[in-house]
Short mmCIF file of C-alpha atoms in Angstrom, two decimals:
data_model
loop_
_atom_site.label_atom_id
_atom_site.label_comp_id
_atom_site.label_asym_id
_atom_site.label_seq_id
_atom_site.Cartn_x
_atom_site.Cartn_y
_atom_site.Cartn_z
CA UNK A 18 -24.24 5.85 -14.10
CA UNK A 19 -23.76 4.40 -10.75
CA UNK A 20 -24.21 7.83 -8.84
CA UNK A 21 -27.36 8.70 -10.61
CA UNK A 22 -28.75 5.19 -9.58
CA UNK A 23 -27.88 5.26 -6.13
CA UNK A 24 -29.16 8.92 -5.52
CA UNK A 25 -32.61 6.70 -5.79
CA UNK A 26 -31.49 4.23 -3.40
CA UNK A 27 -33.28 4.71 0.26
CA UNK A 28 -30.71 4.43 3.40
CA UNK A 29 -33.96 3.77 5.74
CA UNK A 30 -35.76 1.39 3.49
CA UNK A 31 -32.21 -0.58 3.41
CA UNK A 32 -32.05 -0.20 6.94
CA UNK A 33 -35.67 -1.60 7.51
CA UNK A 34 -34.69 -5.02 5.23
CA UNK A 35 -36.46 -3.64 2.40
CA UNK A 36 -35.80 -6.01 -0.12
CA UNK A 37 -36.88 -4.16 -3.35
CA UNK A 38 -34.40 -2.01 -2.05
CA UNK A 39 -31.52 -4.12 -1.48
CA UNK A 40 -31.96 -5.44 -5.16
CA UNK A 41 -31.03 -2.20 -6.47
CA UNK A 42 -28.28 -1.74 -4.73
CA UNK A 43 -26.99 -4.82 -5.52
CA UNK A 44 -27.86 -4.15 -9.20
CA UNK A 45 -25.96 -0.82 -8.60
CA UNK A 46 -22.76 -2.12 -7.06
CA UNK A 47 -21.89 -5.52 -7.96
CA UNK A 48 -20.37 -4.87 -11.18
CA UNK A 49 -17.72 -2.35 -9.76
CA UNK A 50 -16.87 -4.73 -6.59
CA UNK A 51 -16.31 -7.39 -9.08
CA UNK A 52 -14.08 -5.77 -11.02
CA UNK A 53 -12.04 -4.81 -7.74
CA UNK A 54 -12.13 -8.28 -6.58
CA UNK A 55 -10.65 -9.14 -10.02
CA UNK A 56 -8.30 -6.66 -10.02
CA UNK A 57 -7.30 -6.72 -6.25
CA UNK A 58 -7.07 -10.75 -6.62
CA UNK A 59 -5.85 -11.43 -9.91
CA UNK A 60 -8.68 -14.90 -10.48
CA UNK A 61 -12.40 -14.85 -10.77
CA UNK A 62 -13.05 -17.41 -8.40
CA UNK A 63 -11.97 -14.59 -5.50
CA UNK A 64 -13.07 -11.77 -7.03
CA UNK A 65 -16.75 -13.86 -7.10
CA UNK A 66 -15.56 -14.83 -3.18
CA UNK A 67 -15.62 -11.07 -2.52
CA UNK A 68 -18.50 -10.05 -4.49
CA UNK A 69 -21.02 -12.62 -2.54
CA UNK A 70 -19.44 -11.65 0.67
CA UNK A 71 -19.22 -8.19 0.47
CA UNK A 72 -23.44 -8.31 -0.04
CA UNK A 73 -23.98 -10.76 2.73
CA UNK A 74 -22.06 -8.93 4.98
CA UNK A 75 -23.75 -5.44 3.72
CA UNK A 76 -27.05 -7.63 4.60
CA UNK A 77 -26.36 -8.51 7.76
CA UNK A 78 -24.39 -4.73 8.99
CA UNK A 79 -26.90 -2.85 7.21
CA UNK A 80 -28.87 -2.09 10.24
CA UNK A 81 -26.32 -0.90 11.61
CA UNK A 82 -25.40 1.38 8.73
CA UNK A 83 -25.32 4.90 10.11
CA UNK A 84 -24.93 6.88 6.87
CA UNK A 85 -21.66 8.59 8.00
CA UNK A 86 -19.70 7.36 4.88
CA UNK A 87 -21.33 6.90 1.26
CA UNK A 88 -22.50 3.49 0.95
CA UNK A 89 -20.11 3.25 -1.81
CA UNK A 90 -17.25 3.78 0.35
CA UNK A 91 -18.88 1.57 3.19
CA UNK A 92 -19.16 -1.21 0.62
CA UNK A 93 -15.49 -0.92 -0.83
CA UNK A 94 -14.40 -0.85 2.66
CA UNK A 95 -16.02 -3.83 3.23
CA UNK A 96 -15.28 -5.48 -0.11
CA UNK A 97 -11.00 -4.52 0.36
CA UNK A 98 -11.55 -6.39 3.88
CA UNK A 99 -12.82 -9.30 2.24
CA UNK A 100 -10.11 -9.31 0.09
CA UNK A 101 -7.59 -8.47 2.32
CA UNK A 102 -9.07 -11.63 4.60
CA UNK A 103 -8.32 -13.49 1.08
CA UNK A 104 -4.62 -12.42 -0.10
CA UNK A 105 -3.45 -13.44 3.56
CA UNK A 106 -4.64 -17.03 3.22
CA UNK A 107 -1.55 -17.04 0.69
CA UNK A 108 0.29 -14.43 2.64
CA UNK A 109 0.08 -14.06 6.06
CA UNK A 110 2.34 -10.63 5.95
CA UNK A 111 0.13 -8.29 4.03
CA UNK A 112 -0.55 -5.61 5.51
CA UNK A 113 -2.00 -2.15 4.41
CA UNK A 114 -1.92 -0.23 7.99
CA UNK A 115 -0.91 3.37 7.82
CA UNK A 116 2.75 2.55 8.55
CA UNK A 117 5.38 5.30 8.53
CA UNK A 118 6.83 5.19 4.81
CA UNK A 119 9.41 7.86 5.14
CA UNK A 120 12.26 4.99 5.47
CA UNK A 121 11.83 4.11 1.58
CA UNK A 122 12.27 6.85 -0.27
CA UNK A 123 14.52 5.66 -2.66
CA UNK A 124 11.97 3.92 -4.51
CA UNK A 125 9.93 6.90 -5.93
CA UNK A 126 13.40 8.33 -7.66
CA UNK A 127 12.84 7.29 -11.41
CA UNK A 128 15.55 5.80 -13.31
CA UNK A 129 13.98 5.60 -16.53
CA UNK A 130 13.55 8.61 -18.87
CA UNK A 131 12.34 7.20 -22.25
CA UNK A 132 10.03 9.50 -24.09
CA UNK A 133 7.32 7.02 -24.77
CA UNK A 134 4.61 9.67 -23.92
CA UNK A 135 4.15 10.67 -27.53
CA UNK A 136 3.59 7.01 -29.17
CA UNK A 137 0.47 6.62 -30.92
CA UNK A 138 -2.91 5.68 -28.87
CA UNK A 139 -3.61 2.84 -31.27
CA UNK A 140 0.38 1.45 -30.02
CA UNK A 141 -0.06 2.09 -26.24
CA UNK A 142 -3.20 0.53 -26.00
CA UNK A 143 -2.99 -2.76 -28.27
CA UNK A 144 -3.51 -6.01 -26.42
CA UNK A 145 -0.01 -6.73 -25.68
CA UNK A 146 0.29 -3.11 -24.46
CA UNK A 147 -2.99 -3.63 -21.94
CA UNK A 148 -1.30 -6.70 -21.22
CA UNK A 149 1.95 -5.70 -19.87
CA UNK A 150 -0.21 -2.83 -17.95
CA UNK A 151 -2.57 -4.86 -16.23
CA UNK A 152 0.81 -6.68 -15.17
CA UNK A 153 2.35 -3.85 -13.94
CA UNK A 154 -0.42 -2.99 -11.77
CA UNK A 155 -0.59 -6.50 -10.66
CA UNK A 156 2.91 -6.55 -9.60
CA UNK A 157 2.36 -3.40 -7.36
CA UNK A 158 3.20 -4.36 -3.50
CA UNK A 159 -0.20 -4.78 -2.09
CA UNK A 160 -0.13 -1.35 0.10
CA UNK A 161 0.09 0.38 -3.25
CA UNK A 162 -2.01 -1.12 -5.29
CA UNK A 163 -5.29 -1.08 -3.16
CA UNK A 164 -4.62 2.46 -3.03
CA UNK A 165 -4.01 2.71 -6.95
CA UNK A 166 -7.01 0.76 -7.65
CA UNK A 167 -9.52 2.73 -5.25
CA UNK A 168 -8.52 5.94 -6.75
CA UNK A 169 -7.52 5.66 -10.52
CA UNK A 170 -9.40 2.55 -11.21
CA UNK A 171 -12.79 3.14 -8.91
CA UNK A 172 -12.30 6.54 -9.57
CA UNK A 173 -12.50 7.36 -5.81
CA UNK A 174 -11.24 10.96 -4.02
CA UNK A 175 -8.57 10.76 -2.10
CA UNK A 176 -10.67 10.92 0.74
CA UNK A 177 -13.27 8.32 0.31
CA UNK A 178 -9.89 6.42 -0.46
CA UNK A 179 -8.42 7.51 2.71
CA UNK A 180 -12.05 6.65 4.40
CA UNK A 181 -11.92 3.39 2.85
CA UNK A 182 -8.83 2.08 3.83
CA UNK A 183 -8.51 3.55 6.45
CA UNK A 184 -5.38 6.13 6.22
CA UNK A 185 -4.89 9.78 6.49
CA UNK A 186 -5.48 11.75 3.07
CA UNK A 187 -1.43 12.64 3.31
CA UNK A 188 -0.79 8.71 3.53
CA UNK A 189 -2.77 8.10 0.59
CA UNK A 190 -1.73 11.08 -1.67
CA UNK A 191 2.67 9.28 -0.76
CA UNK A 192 1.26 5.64 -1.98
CA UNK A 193 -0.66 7.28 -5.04
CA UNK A 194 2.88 8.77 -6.15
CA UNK A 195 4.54 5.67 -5.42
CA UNK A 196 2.48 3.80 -7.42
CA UNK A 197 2.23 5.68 -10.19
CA UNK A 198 5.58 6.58 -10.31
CA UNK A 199 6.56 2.31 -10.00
CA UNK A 200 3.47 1.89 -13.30
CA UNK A 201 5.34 4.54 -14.90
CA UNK A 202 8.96 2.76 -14.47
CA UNK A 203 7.67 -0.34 -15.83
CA UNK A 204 5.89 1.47 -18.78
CA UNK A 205 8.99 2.77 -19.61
CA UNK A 206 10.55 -0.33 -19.32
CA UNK A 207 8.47 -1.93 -21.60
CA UNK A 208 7.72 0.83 -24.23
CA UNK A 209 11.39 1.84 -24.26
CA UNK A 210 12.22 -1.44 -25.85
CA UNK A 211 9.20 -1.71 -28.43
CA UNK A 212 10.82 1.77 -29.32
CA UNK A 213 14.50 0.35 -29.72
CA UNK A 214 13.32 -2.67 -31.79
CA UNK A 215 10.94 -0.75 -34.02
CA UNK A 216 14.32 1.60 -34.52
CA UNK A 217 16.43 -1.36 -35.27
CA UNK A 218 14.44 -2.76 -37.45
CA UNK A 219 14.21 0.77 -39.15
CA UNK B 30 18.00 14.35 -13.32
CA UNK B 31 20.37 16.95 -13.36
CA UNK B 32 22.11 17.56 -10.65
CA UNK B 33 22.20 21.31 -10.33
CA UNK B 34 18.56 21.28 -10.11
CA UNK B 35 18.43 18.46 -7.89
CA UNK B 36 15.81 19.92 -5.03
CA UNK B 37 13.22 21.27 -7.76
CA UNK B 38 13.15 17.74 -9.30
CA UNK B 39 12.90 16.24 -5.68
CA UNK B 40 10.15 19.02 -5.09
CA UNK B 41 8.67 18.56 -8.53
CA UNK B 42 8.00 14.92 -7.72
CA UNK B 43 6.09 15.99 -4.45
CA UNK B 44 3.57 17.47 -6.56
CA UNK B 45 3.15 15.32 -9.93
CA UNK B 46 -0.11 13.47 -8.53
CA UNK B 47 -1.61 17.19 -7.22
CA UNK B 48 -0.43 18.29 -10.88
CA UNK B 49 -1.78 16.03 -13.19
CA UNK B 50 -4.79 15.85 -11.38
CA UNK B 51 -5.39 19.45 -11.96
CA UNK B 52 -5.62 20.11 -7.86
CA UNK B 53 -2.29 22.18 -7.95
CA UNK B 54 -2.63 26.04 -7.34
CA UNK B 55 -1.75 28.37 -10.55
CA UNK B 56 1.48 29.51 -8.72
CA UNK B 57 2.74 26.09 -8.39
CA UNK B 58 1.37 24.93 -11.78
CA UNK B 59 3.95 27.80 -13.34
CA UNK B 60 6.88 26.80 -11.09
CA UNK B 61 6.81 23.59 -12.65
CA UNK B 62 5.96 24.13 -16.08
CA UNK B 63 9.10 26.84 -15.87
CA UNK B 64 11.15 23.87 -14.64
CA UNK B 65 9.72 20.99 -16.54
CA UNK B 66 10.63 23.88 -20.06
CA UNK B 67 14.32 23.61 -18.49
CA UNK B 68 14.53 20.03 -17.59
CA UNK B 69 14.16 17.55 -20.14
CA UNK B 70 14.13 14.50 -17.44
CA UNK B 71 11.58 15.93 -15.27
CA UNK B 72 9.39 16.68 -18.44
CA UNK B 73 9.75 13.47 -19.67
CA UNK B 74 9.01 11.89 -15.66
CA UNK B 75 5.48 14.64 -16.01
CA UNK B 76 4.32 13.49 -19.45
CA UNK B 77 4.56 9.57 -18.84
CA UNK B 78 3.07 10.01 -15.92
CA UNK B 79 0.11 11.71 -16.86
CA UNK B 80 0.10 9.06 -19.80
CA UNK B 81 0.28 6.41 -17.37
CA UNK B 82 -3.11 7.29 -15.24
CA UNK B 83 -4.61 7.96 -18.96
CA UNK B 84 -3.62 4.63 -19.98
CA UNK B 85 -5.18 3.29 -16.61
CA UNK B 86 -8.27 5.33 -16.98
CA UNK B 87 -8.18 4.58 -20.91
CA UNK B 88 -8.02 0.55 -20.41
CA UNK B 89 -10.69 0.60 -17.54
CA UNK B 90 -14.23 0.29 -19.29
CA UNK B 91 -16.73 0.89 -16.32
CA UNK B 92 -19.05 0.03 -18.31
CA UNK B 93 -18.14 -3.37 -18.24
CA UNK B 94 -20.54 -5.75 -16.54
CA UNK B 95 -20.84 -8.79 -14.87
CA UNK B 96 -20.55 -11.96 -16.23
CA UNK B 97 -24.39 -13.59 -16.41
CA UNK B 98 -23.45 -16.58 -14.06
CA UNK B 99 -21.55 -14.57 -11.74
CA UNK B 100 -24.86 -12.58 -11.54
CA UNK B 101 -26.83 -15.41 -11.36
CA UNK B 102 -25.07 -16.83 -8.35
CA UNK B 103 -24.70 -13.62 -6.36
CA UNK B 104 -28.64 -13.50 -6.71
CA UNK B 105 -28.98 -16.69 -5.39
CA UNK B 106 -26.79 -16.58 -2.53
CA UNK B 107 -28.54 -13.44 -1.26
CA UNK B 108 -31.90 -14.85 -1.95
CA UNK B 109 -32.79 -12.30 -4.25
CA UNK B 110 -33.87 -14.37 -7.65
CA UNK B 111 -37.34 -13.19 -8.02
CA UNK B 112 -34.95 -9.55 -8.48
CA UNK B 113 -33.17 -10.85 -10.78
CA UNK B 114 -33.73 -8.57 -14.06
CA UNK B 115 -33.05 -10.14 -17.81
CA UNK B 116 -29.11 -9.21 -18.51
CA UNK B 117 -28.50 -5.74 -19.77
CA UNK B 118 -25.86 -7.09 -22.84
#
């Protein structure tokens, strides 16, 4: 696992340029950043964008490193910058700041109460039902979804979330809900009609 | 939701995430498993929820690599080719 690898991994020898070092690090690391570019991005060219900047930027601030976050969360932080620095090529108005959300409540109210819950594994995760999750998460706003993907898809704390991105733990913990309250409505959406045409079709 | 029980729900909602991620107190945890046995809605909000992160979880293989040439390139950029180990797949 990841953790077990970089317990091996020497802050001072990356500090000092060692490149041995840097390696496994980059060994350790690049497959998760990758698959948050992806996921973040939505194309492989910018998820590879953000995977070769994200190292040659760890290269060059490395020195500078002073150990008071993980490296993993230093390197997220730096990969969701990169990415950020990418989605507002396309649009300018992104922005995940630690904004007051209390104004839009009314979108964490569910609507939809389908009992899909108890559908069979092999039904909820078939192709087409991966497919119409990976587009739900997609179509999360973008203050969400970097949220959503640090913490249930990196498998991040709330607080190495919250370090990452820079928000308090409480602002994280309101766009975690959101978010998985906003998967959940389109889940619904979508299983709740695979359940009313397996019905009519008996 | 039903109306009569309107602030629990709203209050119930507060603490899904802490709830299905097991970092609720035992107090709370019985508050809402006495409402969510009352409230078909809110049990039905709770258990697609928690099915929803599973799903997540479920469809994200970690374990899942990097593609050879993406590797390739990375190592490159960052001068690092004489590091670059034989593919794991």
């Amino acid at each position: 696992m990841v953790e077990s690898i970089i317990q091996d991994i020497s802050i001072e020898s990356l500090r000092n340029g060692d490149r041995a070092e840097f390696a496994q690090l980059v060994d350790a690391y690049s497959a998760p950043i990758y698959r948050l570019g992806l996921r973040m991005l939505g194309n492989e060219q910018d998820a590879e964008d953000v995977l070769q900047n994200t190292f040659l930027s760890a290269l060059t601030h490395l020195p500078a490193f002073e150990g008071r976050s993980s490296v993993l969360t230093w390197l997220y932080r730096i990969a969701v910058n990169e990415a950020l620095m990418i989605l507002r090529r396309g649009k300018p108005e992104v922005n995940i700041d630690d904004t007051d959300l209390s104004d839009d409540n009314d979108q964490i109210s569910p609507t939809q109460f389908v009992d899909w819950g108890a559908l069979p594994e092999d039904e909820l995760l078939s192709s087409e039902g991966k497919q119409a999750l990976d587009t739900a998460i997609q179509n999360l706003p973008e203050n969400l979804r970097m949220v959503f993907l640090l913490r249930d898809i990196q498998d991040l704390s709330i607080k190495d979330t919250a370090d990452t991105l820079n928000l308090t733990e409480a602002n994280v913990k309101v766009r975690l809900l959101r978010a998985r309250l906003l998967l959940r409505e389109q889940l619904s959406y979508y299983y709740g009609e695979r359940m009313m045409k397996e019905k009519s079709n008996g | 939701m039903a109306e009569s029980t309107h602030e629990t729900c709203e209050g119930l909602l507060g603490s899904l995430s802490d709830y299905i991620d097991g970092d609720l107190g035992a107090e709370l945890c019985r508050q809402i498993e006495k409402h969510i046995a009352e409230c078909e809605d809110c049990r039905i909000v709770v258990d697609t929820t928690r099915k929803t992160v599973d799903l997540v979880h479920a469809s994200n293989d970690p374990q899942t690599g990097l593609p050879d040439d993406v590797r390739d390139r990375l190592y490159k950029r960052l001068n690092l080719d004489d590091y670059l180990k034989p593919s794991a797949k």
